[in-house]
Amino acid sequence: MDTETSMAPPTATRSRALATEAVHAGRDDLAALGLHAPPIDLSTTYPSYDTRGEAERIDTFAATGAKLEGPPVYARLDNPTTARFETALARLEGAESAVAFASGMAALTAVLLVRASAGLRHVVAVRPLYGCSDHLLGAGLLGTEVTWTDPAGIADAIRPDTGLVMVETPANPTLAEVDIRAIAHSCGSVPLLVDNTFATPVLQRPVEDGARIVLHSATKYLGGHGDVMGGVVACDEEFAAGLRQIRFATGGVLHPMAGYLLLRGLATLPVRVRAASASAAELASRLTADPRVARVHYPKVGGAMVSFEVHGDPHRVISAVRLITPAVSLGSVDTLIQHPASISHRIVDEGDRRAAGVGNRLLRMSVGLEDVEDLWADLCQALDSSADGATQEVHDRGDVHRDALPERIAG
């Protein structure tokens, strides 16, 4: 028997399912290396005895932003552990490349700087977005100018200096959805960026619908355990090259330990998202029928996020939960709840918040992996507290959204 042949990893003969890719992408070379778990490379610098060769490689990177061939040079340029996560996420999103950053906001900043470097500082965006994304676009901190519009107005809002169209779907925190394919058509030659943090590639892959750029706060579902911070952009290789140049120049790099944890998180991403989505759909259905709740928001695509507006005092709900954790962020294995108008979207002008559907009685819940009956029991007692203490008039009441039921969960 040919020992080398028998020891080699099998060659893929067909495209692999998402669940398989989640486990194996970024790890394809491990068997040949004699490893089972991915190694962690914590080096900040690497030895090099060929200074002329290194100079040539650095000149090439400075000119093109292409991935360095050969061994690493310096951690701000490249890291093997982080590169594994990038490879895996690109595969899951169906993109050519991915570039990882220290946070989701660092990733968005890099995207804006790439476009600004080409003289394209105007952005067309659809609200709502994550509050800090909204602030970064509107505050002019990076010299950008933003035109806010609804999906139908995107084509008319595009100007010669428009460098980007940005949407988030399902949106934070109202879970509003947009037709990615239709918006991509409206963009023409302008790149469409879709923030896919809430849906993840388990529920939708925006590249397949015409988006050029897919943004994730990797801190959320990709990590999945509330213990790692990061951001990542999936895109074509041409755009990735510009992102690498910005990352090198600004230093917004992902730490290799975070890269390791994110790669590990991807392995269970489909299982976690589908399990949490099933519970979220059940809770959304129960909240829809609850007289203490004025309105429920749950997206057609499914997912583990539920937003709802209460008749009573939302702050009392937050203070009364015992099993559910009152905290910002989302996508962890445990259930989190927060009041967007007070925290995640506080930085957005109140009038703009309300116009985007982020009212003062809205609560956003990230459903985790606990038993759904335990979560419902905790919600019920917290809603009782809210109803007992309600003294304000009901604002922003509307019809309950009933278009998303448990059987509509994707996957």
Short mmCIF file of C-alpha atoms in Angstrom, two decimals, residues 36-351:
data_model
loop_
_atom_site.label_atom_id
_atom_site.label_comp_id
_atom_site.label_asym_id
_atom_site.label_seq_id
_atom_site.Cartn_x
_atom_site.Cartn_y
_atom_site.Cartn_z
CA HIS A 36 -6.41 17.50 14.58
CA ALA A 37 -7.06 20.88 16.23
CA PRO A 38 -5.94 24.10 14.53
CA PRO A 39 -2.75 25.54 16.02
CA ILE A 40 -2.57 28.99 17.59
CA ASP A 41 0.25 31.22 16.35
CA LEU A 42 0.77 34.06 18.83
CA SER A 43 3.96 35.44 17.28
CA THR A 44 4.10 39.15 16.71
CA THR A 45 7.17 38.89 14.48
CA TYR A 46 8.96 36.21 12.48
CA PRO A 47 12.64 35.56 11.68
CA SER A 48 13.86 36.40 8.20
CA TYR A 49 17.40 36.09 6.87
CA ASP A 50 16.60 37.26 3.34
CA THR A 51 16.15 41.02 3.63
CA ARG A 52 16.09 41.54 -0.13
CA GLY A 53 13.33 38.98 -0.50
CA GLU A 54 11.36 40.53 2.34
CA ALA A 55 11.71 43.98 0.81
CA GLU A 56 10.29 42.66 -2.46
CA ARG A 57 7.35 41.00 -0.71
CA ILE A 58 6.56 44.14 1.30
CA ASP A 59 6.74 46.29 -1.84
CA THR A 60 4.29 43.93 -3.54
CA PHE A 61 1.87 44.11 -0.61
CA ALA A 62 2.09 47.90 -0.47
CA ALA A 63 1.28 48.11 -4.16
CA THR A 64 -1.45 45.47 -4.40
CA GLY A 65 -2.70 44.43 -0.95
CA ALA A 66 -2.49 40.81 -2.06
CA LYS A 67 -1.93 38.06 0.49
CA LEU A 68 1.74 37.53 1.22
CA GLU A 69 3.23 34.39 -0.26
CA GLY A 70 5.60 32.50 1.98
CA PRO A 71 6.12 32.80 5.74
CA PRO A 72 4.61 35.66 7.78
CA VAL A 73 6.59 38.84 8.36
CA TYR A 74 4.81 40.76 11.10
CA ALA A 75 1.48 40.22 12.85
CA ARG A 76 -0.05 43.44 11.53
CA LEU A 77 0.48 42.15 8.00
CA ASP A 78 -0.74 38.61 8.45
CA ASN A 79 -1.30 35.83 10.96
CA PRO A 80 -1.78 32.15 10.12
CA THR A 81 -4.45 31.54 12.76
CA THR A 82 -6.53 34.53 11.74
CA ALA A 83 -6.10 33.51 8.10
CA ARG A 84 -7.80 30.19 8.86
CA PHE A 85 -10.85 31.99 10.18
CA GLU A 86 -10.90 34.27 7.13
CA THR A 87 -10.75 31.29 4.77
CA ALA A 88 -13.58 29.55 6.59
CA LEU A 89 -15.88 32.57 6.73
CA ALA A 90 -15.34 33.31 3.03
CA ARG A 91 -16.35 29.75 2.21
CA LEU A 92 -19.48 29.95 4.35
CA GLU A 93 -20.54 33.22 2.73
CA GLY A 94 -19.71 32.03 -0.78
CA ALA A 95 -17.21 34.86 -1.27
CA GLU A 96 -13.73 34.87 -2.77
CA SER A 97 -12.06 36.32 0.31
CA ALA A 98 -12.58 37.61 3.81
CA VAL A 99 -10.60 40.09 5.92
CA ALA A 100 -10.87 40.06 9.71
CA PHE A 101 -10.63 43.03 12.08
CA ALA A 102 -10.58 43.79 15.78
CA SER A 103 -14.32 44.57 15.85
CA GLY A 104 -17.31 44.98 13.60
CA MET A 105 -16.92 48.75 13.73
CA ALA A 106 -13.25 48.48 12.74
CA ALA A 107 -14.37 46.39 9.78
CA LEU A 108 -16.96 48.97 8.70
CA THR A 109 -14.40 51.76 9.14
CA ALA A 110 -12.01 49.94 6.83
CA VAL A 111 -14.72 49.56 4.17
CA LEU A 112 -15.49 53.28 4.29
CA LEU A 113 -11.80 54.18 4.11
CA VAL A 114 -11.27 51.97 1.06
CA ARG A 115 -14.03 53.80 -0.77
CA ALA A 116 -12.90 57.21 0.50
CA SER A 117 -9.38 56.54 -0.79
CA ALA A 118 -10.93 56.36 -4.27
CA GLY A 119 -12.64 59.74 -3.73
CA LEU A 120 -16.04 58.11 -3.11
CA ARG A 121 -17.17 59.47 0.23
CA HIS A 122 -20.93 59.45 -0.27
CA VAL A 123 -22.94 56.57 1.21
CA VAL A 124 -26.57 55.67 0.61
CA ALA A 125 -28.04 53.80 3.57
CA VAL A 126 -31.34 52.39 4.76
CA ARG A 127 -32.41 52.73 8.38
CA PRO A 128 -32.46 51.14 10.82
CA LEU A 129 -28.85 50.09 11.18
CA TYR A 130 -26.94 49.18 14.31
CA GLY A 131 -26.72 52.41 16.31
CA CYS A 132 -22.94 52.81 16.09
CA SER A 133 -23.00 52.14 12.34
CA ASP A 134 -25.64 54.86 12.02
CA HIS A 135 -23.47 57.22 14.08
CA LEU A 136 -20.28 56.48 12.14
CA LEU A 137 -21.99 57.23 8.83
CA GLY A 138 -23.77 60.35 9.99
CA ALA A 139 -21.26 62.01 12.30
CA GLY A 140 -18.72 62.72 9.57
CA LEU A 141 -15.89 61.24 11.62
CA LEU A 142 -14.35 59.71 8.49
CA GLY A 143 -15.35 62.54 6.16
CA THR A 144 -18.28 60.57 4.80
CA GLU A 145 -21.63 62.01 3.74
CA VAL A 146 -24.72 59.84 4.05
CA THR A 147 -28.11 59.98 2.35
CA TRP A 148 -30.76 58.06 4.27
CA THR A 149 -33.51 56.59 2.14
CA ASP A 150 -35.99 53.75 1.96
CA PRO A 151 -35.27 50.79 -0.34
CA ALA A 152 -37.39 52.22 -3.15
CA GLY A 153 -35.35 55.44 -3.20
CA ILE A 154 -31.87 53.94 -3.49
CA ALA A 155 -31.44 54.37 -7.25
CA ASP A 156 -32.46 58.04 -7.10
CA ALA A 157 -30.13 58.71 -4.15
CA ILE A 158 -26.99 57.47 -5.92
CA ARG A 159 -24.60 60.21 -7.07
CA PRO A 160 -21.33 60.18 -9.07
CA ASP A 161 -19.39 60.22 -5.78
CA THR A 162 -21.41 57.42 -4.13
CA GLY A 163 -19.03 54.73 -2.98
CA LEU A 164 -21.35 52.41 -1.12
CA VAL A 165 -24.93 51.40 -0.47
CA MET A 166 -25.47 49.89 2.98
CA VAL A 167 -28.36 47.88 4.38
CA GLU A 168 -28.81 45.60 7.38
CA THR A 169 -31.28 42.77 7.01
CA PRO A 170 -32.83 41.68 9.30
CA ALA A 171 -32.22 45.13 10.76
CA ASN A 172 -31.10 45.98 14.25
CA PRO A 173 -33.30 46.23 16.32
CA THR A 174 -36.65 46.14 14.48
CA LEU A 175 -35.79 43.04 12.41
CA ALA A 176 -37.11 44.77 9.29
CA GLU A 177 -36.13 42.93 6.10
CA VAL A 178 -35.29 44.13 2.61
CA ASP A 179 -35.08 42.34 -0.74
CA ILE A 180 -31.31 42.05 -1.24
CA ARG A 181 -31.56 41.04 -4.89
CA ALA A 182 -33.82 43.99 -5.74
CA ILE A 183 -31.57 46.45 -3.90
CA ALA A 184 -28.46 45.06 -5.62
CA HIS A 185 -30.17 45.75 -8.93
CA SER A 186 -30.94 49.32 -7.82
CA CYS A 187 -27.28 49.88 -6.93
CA GLY A 188 -26.04 49.46 -10.48
CA SER A 189 -22.24 49.57 -10.35
CA VAL A 190 -22.10 50.89 -6.76
CA PRO A 191 -21.08 48.17 -4.29
CA LEU A 192 -23.83 46.92 -1.98
CA LEU A 193 -22.80 46.18 1.61
CA VAL A 194 -25.13 43.93 3.60
CA ASP A 195 -24.70 43.63 7.35
CA ASN A 196 -25.45 39.92 7.81
CA THR A 197 -24.77 39.76 11.54
CA PHE A 198 -28.31 38.76 12.55
CA ALA A 199 -29.00 36.17 9.83
CA THR A 200 -25.51 34.68 9.43
CA PRO A 201 -24.70 32.55 6.36
CA VAL A 202 -26.86 29.83 7.89
CA LEU A 203 -30.02 31.75 6.95
CA GLN A 204 -28.90 33.92 4.01
CA ARG A 205 -25.85 34.48 1.82
CA PRO A 206 -26.05 38.01 0.40
CA VAL A 207 -23.29 37.45 -2.18
CA GLU A 208 -25.60 35.01 -3.96
CA ASP A 209 -28.18 37.81 -4.25
CA GLY A 210 -25.80 40.38 -5.70
CA ALA A 211 -24.13 42.00 -2.68
CA ARG A 212 -20.43 42.71 -3.16
CA ILE A 213 -19.60 43.17 0.54
CA VAL A 214 -20.91 41.24 3.56
CA LEU A 215 -20.20 42.60 7.03
CA HIS A 216 -20.31 40.71 10.32
CA SER A 217 -19.82 41.71 13.88
CA ALA A 218 -18.07 38.41 14.57
CA THR A 219 -18.51 39.10 18.28
CA LYS A 220 -22.10 37.89 17.89
CA TYR A 221 -23.15 34.58 16.30
CA LEU A 222 -19.84 33.70 14.67
CA GLY A 223 -18.12 33.59 18.05
CA GLY A 224 -21.32 32.55 19.74
CA HIS A 225 -20.22 32.42 23.36
CA GLY A 226 -19.89 36.03 24.45
CA ASP A 227 -16.15 35.75 24.99
CA VAL A 228 -14.49 37.11 21.84
CA MET A 229 -14.63 40.39 19.93
CA GLY A 230 -14.03 40.73 16.21
CA GLY A 231 -15.35 41.83 12.85
CA VAL A 232 -15.02 40.42 9.36
CA VAL A 233 -15.80 41.44 5.79
CA ALA A 234 -16.49 38.83 3.09
CA CYS A 235 -16.03 40.14 -0.44
CA ASP A 236 -14.25 39.63 -3.75
CA GLU A 237 -10.46 39.51 -3.77
CA GLU A 238 -10.10 42.93 -5.39
CA PHE A 239 -11.91 44.63 -2.52
CA ALA A 240 -10.17 42.42 0.05
CA ALA A 241 -6.81 43.69 -1.16
CA GLY A 242 -7.80 47.26 -0.32
CA LEU A 243 -9.08 46.17 3.08
CA ARG A 244 -5.76 44.51 3.90
CA GLN A 245 -3.90 47.70 3.06
CA ILE A 246 -6.17 49.73 5.34
CA ARG A 247 -5.85 47.14 8.11
CA PHE A 248 -2.07 47.25 7.90
CA ALA A 249 -1.98 51.04 7.93
CA THR A 250 -4.52 51.56 10.73
CA GLY A 251 -3.68 48.54 12.88
CA GLY A 252 -7.23 47.29 13.36
CA VAL A 253 -6.06 43.67 13.34
CA LEU A 254 -7.82 40.69 14.89
CA HIS A 255 -5.79 39.07 17.67
CA PRO A 256 -4.83 35.47 16.81
CA MET A 257 -6.47 34.12 19.97
CA ALA A 258 -9.70 35.76 18.82
CA GLY A 259 -9.15 34.25 15.37
CA TYR A 260 -8.81 30.82 16.96
CA LEU A 261 -11.99 31.23 19.01
CA LEU A 262 -13.93 32.49 15.99
CA LEU A 263 -12.82 29.55 13.88
CA ARG A 264 -13.91 27.23 16.68
CA GLY A 265 -17.24 29.07 16.88
CA LEU A 266 -17.93 28.54 13.18
CA ALA A 267 -17.90 24.76 13.66
CA THR A 268 -21.11 24.90 15.70
CA LEU A 269 -22.68 27.92 13.99
CA PRO A 270 -25.36 26.01 12.02
CA VAL A 271 -26.37 23.92 15.04
CA ARG A 272 -26.54 26.94 17.35
CA VAL A 273 -28.44 29.18 14.92
CA ARG A 274 -31.02 26.53 14.06
CA ALA A 275 -31.64 25.52 17.67
CA ALA A 276 -31.92 29.11 18.90
CA SER A 277 -34.11 30.00 15.92
CA ALA A 278 -36.60 27.28 16.79
CA SER A 279 -36.93 28.66 20.32
CA ALA A 280 -37.15 32.24 19.07
CA ALA A 281 -39.98 31.36 16.69
CA GLU A 282 -41.88 29.67 19.51
CA LEU A 283 -41.41 32.65 21.81
CA ALA A 284 -42.45 35.04 19.04
CA SER A 285 -45.65 33.05 18.57
CA ARG A 286 -46.43 33.13 22.31
CA LEU A 287 -45.65 36.83 22.59
CA THR A 288 -47.94 37.52 19.63
CA ALA A 289 -50.86 36.03 21.56
CA ASP A 290 -49.99 37.73 24.86
CA PRO A 291 -52.22 40.69 25.84
CA ARG A 292 -49.34 42.33 27.68
CA VAL A 293 -47.48 42.72 24.37
CA ALA A 294 -48.48 45.38 21.84
CA ARG A 295 -46.46 44.24 18.85
CA VAL A 296 -44.01 41.50 17.91
CA HIS A 297 -41.30 41.73 15.27
CA TYR A 298 -39.93 38.46 13.89
CA PRO A 299 -38.37 38.15 10.43
CA LYS A 300 -39.57 35.88 7.64
CA VAL A 301 -36.04 34.55 7.22
CA GLY A 302 -36.18 33.29 10.79
CA GLY A 303 -33.33 33.59 13.22
CA ALA A 304 -32.76 33.86 16.94
CA MET A 305 -33.68 37.53 17.36
CA VAL A 306 -37.11 38.67 18.56
CA SER A 307 -38.16 42.28 19.18
CA PHE A 308 -41.40 43.25 20.86
CA GLU A 309 -43.19 46.31 22.18
CA VAL A 310 -44.94 46.14 25.54
CA HIS A 311 -48.03 47.91 26.81
CA GLY A 312 -46.37 48.39 30.19
CA ASP A 313 -43.02 49.79 31.26
CA PRO A 314 -40.15 48.19 29.27
CA HIS A 315 -37.62 49.17 31.93
CA ARG A 316 -39.48 47.03 34.45
CA VAL A 317 -39.17 44.05 32.12
CA ILE A 318 -35.41 44.56 31.97
CA SER A 319 -35.10 44.85 35.74
CA ALA A 320 -37.36 41.84 36.42
CA VAL A 321 -35.72 39.10 34.31
CA ARG A 322 -33.83 36.49 36.30
CA LEU A 323 -32.79 33.74 33.87
CA ILE A 324 -32.46 36.01 30.85
CA THR A 325 -29.47 38.35 31.04
CA PRO A 326 -30.15 42.10 30.67
CA ALA A 327 -27.16 43.07 28.53
CA VAL A 328 -26.12 44.53 25.20
CA SER A 329 -24.76 42.38 22.38
CA LEU A 330 -26.38 39.24 21.02
CA GLY A 331 -25.73 35.85 19.48
CA SER A 332 -24.49 34.12 22.62
CA VAL A 333 -25.52 30.69 23.90
CA ASP A 334 -27.46 32.42 26.67
CA THR A 335 -30.48 34.67 26.13
CA LEU A 336 -29.95 38.43 26.33
CA ILE A 337 -32.45 41.27 26.40
CA GLN A 338 -31.95 45.03 26.12
CA HIS A 339 -33.78 48.31 25.57
CA PRO A 340 -32.44 49.75 22.28
CA ALA A 341 -33.64 53.33 22.86
CA SER A 342 -31.55 53.42 26.06
CA ILE A 343 -28.43 51.61 24.93
CA SER A 344 -27.63 50.21 21.47
CA HIS A 345 -29.39 53.05 19.59
CA ARG A 346 -29.06 55.81 22.19
CA ILE A 347 -26.46 57.55 20.08
CA VAL A 348 -28.95 57.97 17.20
CA ASP A 349 -31.04 61.16 17.21
CA GLU A 350 -34.39 60.48 18.89
CA GLY A 351 -36.40 61.65 15.89
#
